[in-house]
PDB file of C-alpha atoms in Angstrom:
ATOM      1  CA  ALA A   1      -2.054 -15.864  -9.977  1.00  0.00           C
ATOM      2  CA  ALA A   2       0.529 -13.558  -8.429  1.00  0.00           C
ATOM      3  CA  ARG A   3       2.800 -11.917 -10.966  1.00  0.00           C
ATOM      4  CA  LEU A   4       6.414 -12.618 -10.270  1.00  0.00           C
ATOM      5  CA  SER A   5       9.048 -10.064 -11.124  1.00  0.00           C
ATOM      6  CA  GLY A   6      12.333 -11.055 -12.720  1.00  0.00           C
ATOM      7  CA  GLY A   7      14.471 -13.090 -10.359  1.00  0.00           C
ATOM      8  CA  GLU A   8      12.278 -12.645  -7.294  1.00  0.00           C
ATOM      9  CA  ASN A   9      10.098 -15.624  -6.601  1.00  0.00           C
ATOM     10  CA  ARG A  10       8.278 -14.226  -3.614  1.00  0.00           C
ATOM     11  CA  LEU A  11       4.577 -14.317  -2.978  1.00  0.00           C
ATOM     12  CA  VAL A  12       4.734 -10.771  -1.681  1.00  0.00           C
ATOM     13  CA  SER A  13       7.489  -8.166  -2.121  1.00  0.00           C
ATOM     14  CA  LEU A  14       6.550  -5.545   0.436  1.00  0.00           C
ATOM     15  CA  PRO A  15       8.141  -6.284   3.816  1.00  0.00           C
ATOM     16  CA  LEU A  16       5.533  -7.586   6.254  1.00  0.00           C
ATOM     17  CA  SER A  17       7.355  -6.054   9.209  1.00  0.00           C
ATOM     18  CA  ARG A  18       7.012  -2.567   7.732  1.00  0.00           C
ATOM     19  CA  ILE A  19       3.351  -3.095   6.851  1.00  0.00           C
ATOM     20  CA  ARG A  20       2.815  -4.188  10.425  1.00  0.00           C
ATOM     21  CA  VAL A  21       4.405  -0.986  11.782  1.00  0.00           C
ATOM     22  CA  ILE A  22       2.032   1.110   9.689  1.00  0.00           C
ATOM     23  CA  MET A  23      -0.995  -0.940  10.740  1.00  0.00           C
ATOM     24  CA  LYS A  24      -0.064  -0.753  14.402  1.00  0.00           C
ATOM     25  CA  SER A  25       0.254   3.021  14.221  1.00  0.00           C
ATOM     26  CA  SER A  26      -3.555   3.016  14.321  1.00  0.00           C
ATOM     27  CA  PRO A  27      -4.349   3.393  18.010  1.00  0.00           C
ATOM     28  CA  GLU A  28      -7.559   1.368  17.925  1.00  0.00           C
ATOM     29  CA  VAL A  29      -5.884  -1.773  16.584  1.00  0.00           C
ATOM     30  CA  SER A  30      -4.908  -4.337  19.228  1.00  0.00           C
ATOM     31  CA  SER A  31      -3.528  -7.302  17.367  1.00  0.00           C
ATOM     32  CA  ILE A  32      -3.183  -8.542  13.845  1.00  0.00           C
ATOM     33  CA  ASN A  33      -3.397 -12.143  12.780  1.00  0.00           C
ATOM     34  CA  GLN A  34      -0.702 -13.428  10.424  1.00  0.00           C
ATOM     35  CA  ASP A  35      -3.110 -13.972   7.532  1.00  0.00           C
ATOM     36  CA  ALA A  36      -4.510 -10.466   7.905  1.00  0.00           C
ATOM     37  CA  LEU A  37      -0.996  -9.022   7.771  1.00  0.00           C
ATOM     38  CA  PHE A  38      -0.166 -10.974   4.647  1.00  0.00           C
ATOM     39  CA  LEU A  39      -3.428  -9.975   2.953  1.00  0.00           C
ATOM     40  CA  THR A  40      -2.903  -6.316   3.746  1.00  0.00           C
ATOM     41  CA  ALA A  41       0.585  -6.403   2.253  1.00  0.00           C
ATOM     42  CA  LYS A  42      -0.632  -8.213  -0.844  1.00  0.00           C
ATOM     43  CA  ALA A  43      -3.612  -5.876  -1.201  1.00  0.00           C
ATOM     44  CA  THR A  44      -1.255  -2.908  -1.031  1.00  0.00           C
ATOM     45  CA  GLU A  45       0.743  -4.313  -3.913  1.00  0.00           C
ATOM     46  CA  LEU A  46      -2.420  -4.784  -5.950  1.00  0.00           C
ATOM     47  CA  PHE A  47      -3.408  -1.250  -5.054  1.00  0.00           C
ATOM     48  CA  VAL A  48      -0.090   0.212  -6.220  1.00  0.00           C
ATOM     49  CA  GLN A  49      -0.420  -1.596  -9.536  1.00  0.00           C
ATOM     50  CA  TYR A  50      -4.033  -0.541  -9.984  1.00  0.00           C
ATOM     51  CA  LEU A  51      -3.302   3.103  -9.162  1.00  0.00           C
ATOM     52  CA  ALA A  52      -0.321   3.214 -11.503  1.00  0.00           C
ATOM     53  CA  ALA A  53      -2.037   1.455 -14.412  1.00  0.00           C
ATOM     54  CA  TYR A  54      -5.259   3.448 -14.065  1.00  0.00           C
ATOM     55  CA  SER A  55      -3.443   6.777 -13.839  1.00  0.00           C
ATOM     56  CA  TYR A  56      -1.304   5.988 -16.843  1.00  0.00           C
ATOM     57  CA  LYS A  57      -4.310   4.969 -18.901  1.00  0.00           C
ATOM     58  CA  HIS A  58      -6.550   7.878 -17.935  1.00  0.00           C
ATOM     59  CA  GLY A  59      -3.913  10.502 -17.413  1.00  0.00           C
ATOM     60  CA  ARG A  60      -4.522  13.757 -19.144  1.00  0.00           C
ATOM     61  CA  GLY A  61      -0.763  14.127 -19.470  1.00  0.00           C
ATOM     62  CA  LYS A  62       0.620  14.539 -22.932  1.00  0.00           C
ATOM     63  CA  GLU A  63       3.434  12.182 -22.064  1.00  0.00           C
ATOM     64  CA  LYS A  64       2.930   8.742 -23.537  1.00  0.00           C
ATOM     65  CA  ASP A  65       6.221   7.491 -22.212  1.00  0.00           C
ATOM     66  CA  ALA A  66       5.918   8.575 -18.614  1.00  0.00           C
ATOM     67  CA  LEU A  67       3.679   8.405 -15.610  1.00  0.00           C
ATOM     68  CA  THR A  68       3.648  11.807 -13.984  1.00  0.00           C
ATOM     69  CA  TYR A  69       2.400  13.290 -10.751  1.00  0.00           C
ATOM     70  CA  SER A  70      -0.396  15.087 -12.563  1.00  0.00           C
ATOM     71  CA  ASP A  71      -1.725  11.764 -13.900  1.00  0.00           C
ATOM     72  CA  LEU A  72      -2.015  10.624 -10.304  1.00  0.00           C
ATOM     73  CA  SER A  73      -3.659  13.742  -8.941  1.00  0.00           C
ATOM     74  CA  HIS A  74      -6.060  13.682 -11.853  1.00  0.00           C
ATOM     75  CA  THR A  75      -7.049  10.135 -10.894  1.00  0.00           C
ATOM     76  CA  ALA A  76      -7.565  11.097  -7.246  1.00  0.00           C
ATOM     77  CA  GLU A  77      -9.845  13.892  -8.276  1.00  0.00           C
ATOM     78  CA  GLU A  78     -11.842  12.174 -11.011  1.00  0.00           C
ATOM     79  CA  CYS A  79     -12.183   8.580  -9.883  1.00  0.00           C
ATOM     80  CA  GLU A  80     -14.438   7.860  -6.933  1.00  0.00           C
ATOM     81  CA  THR A  81     -12.535   4.784  -5.873  1.00  0.00           C
ATOM     82  CA  PHE A  82      -9.372   6.849  -5.402  1.00  0.00           C
ATOM     83  CA  GLN A  83     -10.972   9.871  -3.867  1.00  0.00           C
ATOM     84  CA  PHE A  84      -9.608   9.015  -0.428  1.00  0.00           C
ATOM     85  CA  LEU A  85      -6.252  10.100  -1.879  1.00  0.00           C
ATOM     86  CA  ALA A  86      -7.408  13.548  -2.938  1.00  0.00           C
ATOM     87  CA  ASP A  87      -5.905  15.310   0.074  1.00  0.00           C
ATOM     88  CA  ILE A  88      -2.460  13.822  -0.327  1.00  0.00           C
ATOM     89  CA  LEU A  89      -2.370  14.195  -4.116  1.00  0.00           C
ATOM     90  CA  PRO A  90      -3.474  17.768  -4.637  1.00  0.00           C
ATOM     91  CA  LYS A  91      -3.423  19.322  -8.075  1.00  0.00           C
ATOM     92  CA  LYS A  92      -0.546  21.563  -8.886  1.00  0.00           C
ATOM     93  CA  ILE A  93      -0.158  24.471 -11.169  1.00  0.00           C
ATOM     94  CA  LEU A  94       2.865  26.288 -12.563  1.00  0.00           C
ATOM     95  CA  ALA A  95       3.435  29.671 -10.987  1.00  0.00           C
ATOM     96  CA  SER A  96       3.607  31.236 -14.440  1.00  0.00           C
ATOM     97  CA  LYS A  97       0.262  29.741 -15.416  1.00  0.00           C
ATOM     98  CA  TYR A  98      -1.337  31.025 -12.259  1.00  0.00           C
ATOM     99  CA  LEU A  99      -0.043  34.529 -12.831  1.00  0.00           C
ATOM    100  CA  LYS A 100      -1.325  34.437 -16.392  1.00  0.00           C
ATOM    101  CA  MET A 101      -4.731  33.357 -15.110  1.00  0.00           C
ATOM    102  CA  LEU A 102      -4.809  36.322 -12.767  1.00  0.00           C
ATOM    103  CA  GLU A 103      -3.856  38.686 -15.533  1.00  0.00           C
ATOM    104  CA  LYS A 104      -6.515  37.294 -17.787  1.00  0.00           C
ATOM    105  CA  GLU A 105      -9.149  37.688 -15.121  1.00  0.00           C
ATOM    106  CA  LYS A 106      -8.108  41.287 -14.659  1.00  0.00           C
ATOM    107  CA  ARG A 107      -8.312  41.962 -18.357  1.00  0.00           C
ATOM    108  CA  ASP A 108     -11.731  40.334 -18.620  1.00  0.00           C
ATOM    109  CA  GLY A 109     -12.904  42.671 -15.940  1.00  0.00           C
ATOM    110  CA  GLU A 110     -13.774  39.924 -13.501  1.00  0.00           C
ATOM    111  CA  VAL A 111     -13.340  40.244  -9.776  1.00  0.00           C
ATOM    112  CA  GLU A 112      -9.922  38.954  -8.806  1.00  0.00           C
ATOM    113  CA  GLY A 113      -9.178  36.347  -6.261  1.00  0.00           C
ATOM    114  CA  ASP A 114     -12.294  34.737  -4.878  1.00  0.00           C
ATOM    115  CA  ASP A 115     -13.332  32.318  -7.520  1.00  0.00           C
ATOM    116  CA  GLU A 116     -10.174  30.311  -7.897  1.00  0.00           C
ATOM    117  CA  GLU A 117     -10.148  26.722  -6.727  1.00  0.00           C
ATOM    118  CA  ASP A 118      -7.565  25.622  -4.255  1.00  0.00           C
ATOM    119  CA  GLU A 119      -4.749  26.121  -6.662  1.00  0.00           C
ATOM    120  CA  ASP A 120      -2.793  28.459  -4.464  1.00  0.00           C
ATOM    121  CA  GLU A 121       0.141  26.129  -4.496  1.00  0.00           C
ATOM    122  CA  ALA A 122       2.184  27.485  -7.298  1.00  0.00           C
ATOM    123  CA  VAL A 123       4.727  24.750  -7.659  1.00  0.00           C
ATOM    124  CA  ASP A 124       6.653  23.639 -10.658  1.00  0.00           C
ATOM    125  CA  GLU A 125       6.071  20.084 -11.560  1.00  0.00           C
ATOM    126  CA  ASP A 126       9.231  18.239 -12.288  1.00  0.00           C
ATOM    127  CA  VAL A 127       9.280  15.266 -14.560  1.00  0.00           C
ATOM    128  CA  GLY A 128      12.356  13.243 -13.790  1.00  0.00           C
TER     129      GLY A 128
ATOM    130  CA  MET B   1       3.861   5.123  19.704  1.00  0.00           C
ATOM    131  CA  ALA B   2       7.147   6.676  18.731  1.00  0.00           C
ATOM    132  CA  GLU B   3       7.727   5.639  15.161  1.00  0.00           C
ATOM    133  CA  ARG B   4      10.212   7.561  13.139  1.00  0.00           C
ATOM    134  CA  PRO B   5       8.558   9.143  10.085  1.00  0.00           C
ATOM    135  CA  GLU B   6      10.470   6.910   7.665  1.00  0.00           C
ATOM    136  CA  ASP B   7       9.080   3.782   9.335  1.00  0.00           C
ATOM    137  CA  LEU B   8       5.670   4.588   7.956  1.00  0.00           C
ATOM    138  CA  ASN B   9       7.059   4.593   4.431  1.00  0.00           C
ATOM    139  CA  LEU B  10       7.537   1.615   2.195  1.00  0.00           C
ATOM    140  CA  PRO B  11      10.888   0.818   0.542  1.00  0.00           C
ATOM    141  CA  ASN B  12      11.340   2.861  -2.649  1.00  0.00           C
ATOM    142  CA  ALA B  13      12.990   0.086  -4.615  1.00  0.00           C
ATOM    143  CA  VAL B  14      10.138  -2.330  -4.000  1.00  0.00           C
ATOM    144  CA  ILE B  15       7.478   0.266  -4.798  1.00  0.00           C
ATOM    145  CA  THR B  16       9.248   1.147  -8.037  1.00  0.00           C
ATOM    146  CA  ARG B  17       9.430  -2.480  -9.072  1.00  0.00           C
ATOM    147  CA  ILE B  18       5.743  -3.027  -8.385  1.00  0.00           C
ATOM    148  CA  ILE B  19       4.841   0.069 -10.421  1.00  0.00           C
ATOM    149  CA  LYS B  20       6.991  -1.059 -13.331  1.00  0.00           C
ATOM    150  CA  GLU B  21       5.210  -4.423 -13.383  1.00  0.00           C
ATOM    151  CA  ALA B  22       1.938  -2.600 -13.942  1.00  0.00           C
ATOM    152  CA  LEU B  23       3.055  -0.357 -16.785  1.00  0.00           C
ATOM    153  CA  PRO B  24       4.077  -1.117 -20.363  1.00  0.00           C
ATOM    154  CA  ASP B  25       7.786  -1.540 -21.019  1.00  0.00           C
ATOM    155  CA  GLY B  26       9.700   1.657 -21.545  1.00  0.00           C
ATOM    156  CA  VAL B  27       7.346   3.890 -19.586  1.00  0.00           C
ATOM    157  CA  ASN B  28       9.191   6.114 -17.130  1.00  0.00           C
ATOM    158  CA  ILE B  29       7.994   7.092 -13.732  1.00  0.00           C
ATOM    159  CA  SER B  30       8.894  10.548 -12.490  1.00  0.00           C
ATOM    160  CA  LYS B  31      10.467  10.656  -9.067  1.00  0.00           C
ATOM    161  CA  GLU B  32       7.578  12.764  -7.894  1.00  0.00           C
ATOM    162  CA  ALA B  33       5.078  10.211  -9.145  1.00  0.00           C
ATOM    163  CA  ARG B  34       6.894   7.364  -7.449  1.00  0.00           C
ATOM    164  CA  SER B  35       7.031   9.212  -4.182  1.00  0.00           C
ATOM    165  CA  ALA B  36       3.343  10.085  -4.457  1.00  0.00           C
ATOM    166  CA  ILE B  37       2.397   6.459  -5.075  1.00  0.00           C
ATOM    167  CA  SER B  38       4.453   5.406  -2.081  1.00  0.00           C
ATOM    168  CA  ARG B  39       2.583   7.856   0.133  1.00  0.00           C
ATOM    169  CA  ALA B  40      -0.699   6.669  -1.351  1.00  0.00           C
ATOM    170  CA  ALA B  41       0.223   3.097  -0.493  1.00  0.00           C
ATOM    171  CA  SER B  42       0.823   4.006   3.150  1.00  0.00           C
ATOM    172  CA  VAL B  43      -2.505   5.795   3.272  1.00  0.00           C
ATOM    173  CA  PHE B  44      -4.110   2.741   1.731  1.00  0.00           C
ATOM    174  CA  VAL B  45      -2.727   0.540   4.509  1.00  0.00           C
ATOM    175  CA  LEU B  46      -4.114   2.886   7.149  1.00  0.00           C
ATOM    176  CA  TYR B  47      -7.500   3.093   5.474  1.00  0.00           C
ATOM    177  CA  ALA B  48      -7.688  -0.690   5.014  1.00  0.00           C
ATOM    178  CA  THR B  49      -6.641  -1.300   8.589  1.00  0.00           C
ATOM    179  CA  SER B  50      -9.226   1.074   9.968  1.00  0.00           C
ATOM    180  CA  CYS B  51     -11.921  -0.491   7.811  1.00  0.00           C
ATOM    181  CA  ALA B  52     -10.902  -4.047   8.726  1.00  0.00           C
ATOM    182  CA  ASN B  53     -10.844  -3.082  12.370  1.00  0.00           C
ATOM    183  CA  ASN B  54     -14.473  -1.995  12.152  1.00  0.00           C
ATOM    184  CA  PHE B  55     -15.393  -5.460  10.974  1.00  0.00           C
ATOM    185  CA  ALA B  56     -13.414  -7.043  13.784  1.00  0.00           C
ATOM    186  CA  MET B  57     -15.170  -4.851  16.322  1.00  0.00           C
ATOM    187  CA  LYS B  58     -18.543  -5.772  14.861  1.00  0.00           C
ATOM    188  CA  GLY B  59     -17.584  -9.393  15.434  1.00  0.00           C
ATOM    189  CA  LYS B  60     -16.486  -8.492  18.973  1.00  0.00           C
ATOM    190  CA  ARG B  61     -12.942  -9.555  18.249  1.00  0.00           C
ATOM    191  CA  LYS B  62      -9.743  -7.785  19.149  1.00  0.00           C
ATOM    192  CA  THR B  63      -7.603  -9.463  16.546  1.00  0.00           C
ATOM    193  CA  LEU B  64      -7.884  -8.542  12.880  1.00  0.00           C
ATOM    194  CA  ASN B  65      -8.264 -11.634  10.762  1.00  0.00           C
ATOM    195  CA  ALA B  66      -8.283 -12.506   7.072  1.00  0.00           C
ATOM    196  CA  SER B  67     -12.024 -12.088   6.588  1.00  0.00           C
ATOM    197  CA  ASP B  68     -11.881  -8.617   8.127  1.00  0.00           C
ATOM    198  CA  VAL B  69      -9.348  -7.548   5.523  1.00  0.00           C
ATOM    199  CA  LEU B  70     -11.339  -9.073   2.669  1.00  0.00           C
ATOM    200  CA  SER B  71     -14.512  -7.381   3.892  1.00  0.00           C
ATOM    201  CA  ALA B  72     -12.594  -4.115   4.070  1.00  0.00           C
ATOM    202  CA  MET B  73     -11.573  -4.468   0.416  1.00  0.00           C
ATOM    203  CA  GLU B  74     -15.207  -4.812  -0.624  1.00  0.00           C
ATOM    204  CA  GLU B  75     -16.196  -1.884   1.552  1.00  0.00           C
ATOM    205  CA  MET B  76     -13.474   0.280   0.006  1.00  0.00           C
ATOM    206  CA  GLU B  77     -14.674  -0.623  -3.491  1.00  0.00           C
ATOM    207  CA  PHE B  78     -11.707  -2.821  -4.316  1.00  0.00           C
ATOM    208  CA  GLN B  79     -13.786  -5.948  -4.942  1.00  0.00           C
ATOM    209  CA  ARG B  80     -11.482  -6.734  -7.855  1.00  0.00           C
ATOM    210  CA  PHE B  81      -8.774  -7.579  -5.318  1.00  0.00           C
ATOM    211  CA  VAL B  82     -10.797 -10.195  -3.444  1.00  0.00           C
ATOM    212  CA  ALA B  83     -10.369 -13.171  -5.794  1.00  0.00           C
ATOM    213  CA  PRO B  84      -6.599 -12.767  -6.325  1.00  0.00           C
ATOM    214  CA  LEU B  85      -6.158 -12.158  -2.598  1.00  0.00           C
ATOM    215  CA  LYS B  86      -7.965 -15.377  -1.738  1.00  0.00           C
ATOM    216  CA  GLU B  87      -5.757 -17.292  -4.150  1.00  0.00           C
ATOM    217  CA  SER B  88      -2.588 -15.810  -2.721  1.00  0.00           C
ATOM    218  CA  LEU B  89      -3.788 -16.538   0.796  1.00  0.00           C
ATOM    219  CA  GLU B  90      -4.131 -20.241  -0.059  1.00  0.00           C
ATOM    220  CA  VAL B  91      -0.548 -20.347  -1.240  1.00  0.00           C
ATOM    221  CA  TYR B  92       0.651 -18.372   1.758  1.00  0.00           C
ATOM    222  CA  ARG B  93      -1.101 -20.680   4.211  1.00  0.00           C
ATOM    223  CA  ARG B  94       0.431 -23.720   2.561  1.00  0.00           C
ATOM    224  CA  GLU B  95       3.859 -22.120   2.753  1.00  0.00           C
ATOM    225  CA  GLN B  96       3.432 -21.240   6.413  1.00  0.00           C
ATOM    226  CA  LYS B  97       2.252 -24.738   7.192  1.00  0.00           C
ATOM    227  CA  GLY B  98       5.308 -26.146   5.482  1.00  0.00           C
ATOM    228  CA  LYS B  99       7.595 -23.838   7.445  1.00  0.00           C
ATOM    229  CA  LYS B 100       5.933 -24.748  10.717  1.00  0.00           C
ATOM    230  CA  GLU B 101       6.395 -28.401  10.036  1.00  0.00           C
ATOM    231  CA  ALA B 102      10.018 -27.899   9.178  1.00  0.00           C
ATOM    232  CA  ARG B 103      10.498 -26.047  12.465  1.00  0.00           C
ATOM    233  CA  LYS B 104       8.653 -28.762  14.334  1.00  0.00           C
ATOM    234  CA  ASP B 105      10.950 -31.422  12.975  1.00  0.00           C
ATOM    235  CA  LYS B 106      13.941 -29.353  13.986  1.00  0.00           C
ATOM    236  CA  ASP B 107      12.535 -28.795  17.476  1.00  0.00           C
ATOM    237  CA  LYS B 108      11.754 -32.445  17.944  1.00  0.00           C
ATOM    238  CA  LYS B 109      15.451 -33.004  18.193  1.00  0.00           C
ATOM    239  CA  ALA B 110      15.532 -30.439  20.993  1.00  0.00           C
ATOM    240  CA  ASP B 111      13.146 -30.133  23.935  1.00  0.00           C
ATOM    241  CA  SER B 112       9.668 -31.432  23.040  1.00  0.00           C
ATOM    242  CA  GLU B 113       7.893 -29.611  25.889  1.00  0.00           C
ATOM    243  CA  GLU B 114       9.052 -26.265  24.632  1.00  0.00           C
ATOM    244  CA  GLN B 115       7.688 -27.109  21.207  1.00  0.00           C
ATOM    245  CA  ASP B 116       4.168 -27.752  22.533  1.00  0.00           C
ATOM    246  CA  LYS B 117       4.149 -24.420  24.307  1.00  0.00           C
ATOM    247  CA  SER B 118       5.141 -22.563  21.153  1.00  0.00           C
ATOM    248  CA  ARG B 119       2.231 -24.081  19.251  1.00  0.00           C
ATOM    249  CA  GLU B 120      -0.358 -22.790  21.693  1.00  0.00           C
ATOM    250  CA  GLU B 121       0.912 -19.249  21.770  1.00  0.00           C
ATOM    251  CA  GLU B 122      -0.934 -16.395  20.126  1.00  0.00           C
ATOM    252  CA  ASN B 123      -0.265 -15.038  16.704  1.00  0.00           C
ATOM    253  CA  ASP B 124       1.798 -12.170  18.053  1.00  0.00           C
ATOM    254  CA  ASP B 125       4.601 -14.596  18.701  1.00  0.00           C
ATOM    255  CA  ASP B 126       4.249 -15.865  15.200  1.00  0.00           C
ATOM    256  CA  ASP B 127       4.746 -12.279  14.159  1.00  0.00           C
ATOM    257  CA  GLU B 128       7.999 -12.159  16.041  1.00  0.00           C
ATOM    258  CA  ARG B 129       9.208 -15.371  14.538  1.00  0.00           C
ATOM    259  CA  MET B 130       8.100 -14.146  11.148  1.00  0.00           C
ATOM    260  CA  GLU B 131      10.043 -10.953  11.636  1.00  0.00           C
ATOM    261  CA  GLU B 132      13.139 -12.957  12.459  1.00  0.00           C
ATOM    262  CA  GLU B 133      12.716 -14.952   9.317  1.00  0.00           C
ATOM    263  CA  GLU B 134      12.339 -11.783   7.360  1.00  0.00           C
ATOM    264  CA  GLN B 135      15.601 -10.435   8.596  1.00  0.00           C
ATOM    265  CA  ASN B 136      17.224 -13.517   7.179  1.00  0.00           C
ATOM    266  CA  GLU B 137      15.642 -12.843   3.825  1.00  0.00           C
ATOM    267  CA  GLU B 138      16.865 -10.149   1.546  1.00  0.00           C
ATOM    268  CA  GLU B 139      15.619  -6.832   2.777  1.00  0.00           C
ATOM    269  CA  GLU B 140      15.084  -4.040   0.281  1.00  0.00           C
ATOM    270  CA  VAL B 141      17.145  -0.986   0.996  1.00  0.00           C
ATOM    271  CA  ASP B 142      16.207   2.488  -0.140  1.00  0.00           C
ATOM    272  CA  ASN B 143      18.265   3.618  -3.094  1.00  0.00           C
TER     273      ASN B 143
END
């Protein structure tokens, strides 16, 4: 049965009109039957819940009280079902960590540069 | 198609509420995480639509229907969604039927010819009517 949030007694919370705009942005789609629109909206809600719950449960994050971006990107990388999200949820690394990695590689006498994964994005992760 | 970028996003407040329903009480969601999930949801819609459309094309249809979406869920490895989706669809169809009948009764007082025409029209017009109804409902605004 659909879970109802406090106060809202709707069958679906995401606005169907917005879902429809996204669906219609696909050029090959001609028309969408009402039931299909509803199901897509509902499925998206189920997806959001599944992604959030899964990431929280399997997150490598040390935070027990928070769901963080790294939990999500970890899920996209590790779980086959969510792999279609890998490109939009890339892993991030602190600039300081990256620099330390480079230094370490230098010290260990390894060749610098080529063997890193695509962790060039040195961005600080902020936990709100 | 000239959509503004924000039209392809889903309302933050609604997304946040849905996330909170899935997590234990007291767990915070970083702003970055919330925004990432919102983007993921949009990508999910696109992926599901594309997948469903393949099924429609296989059936030589131009209109996506319910079974196309359900088949897409299985194809995308979200079989776990199929049973709850079917249940919700039942409820939704009943609701829609009820609304239609309420409209019919209202229209009966007006022109009856016009009412017959509206019943034969394609689903796209239902979409328009649905959108009107939605505007009357509470619409979530981004915080």
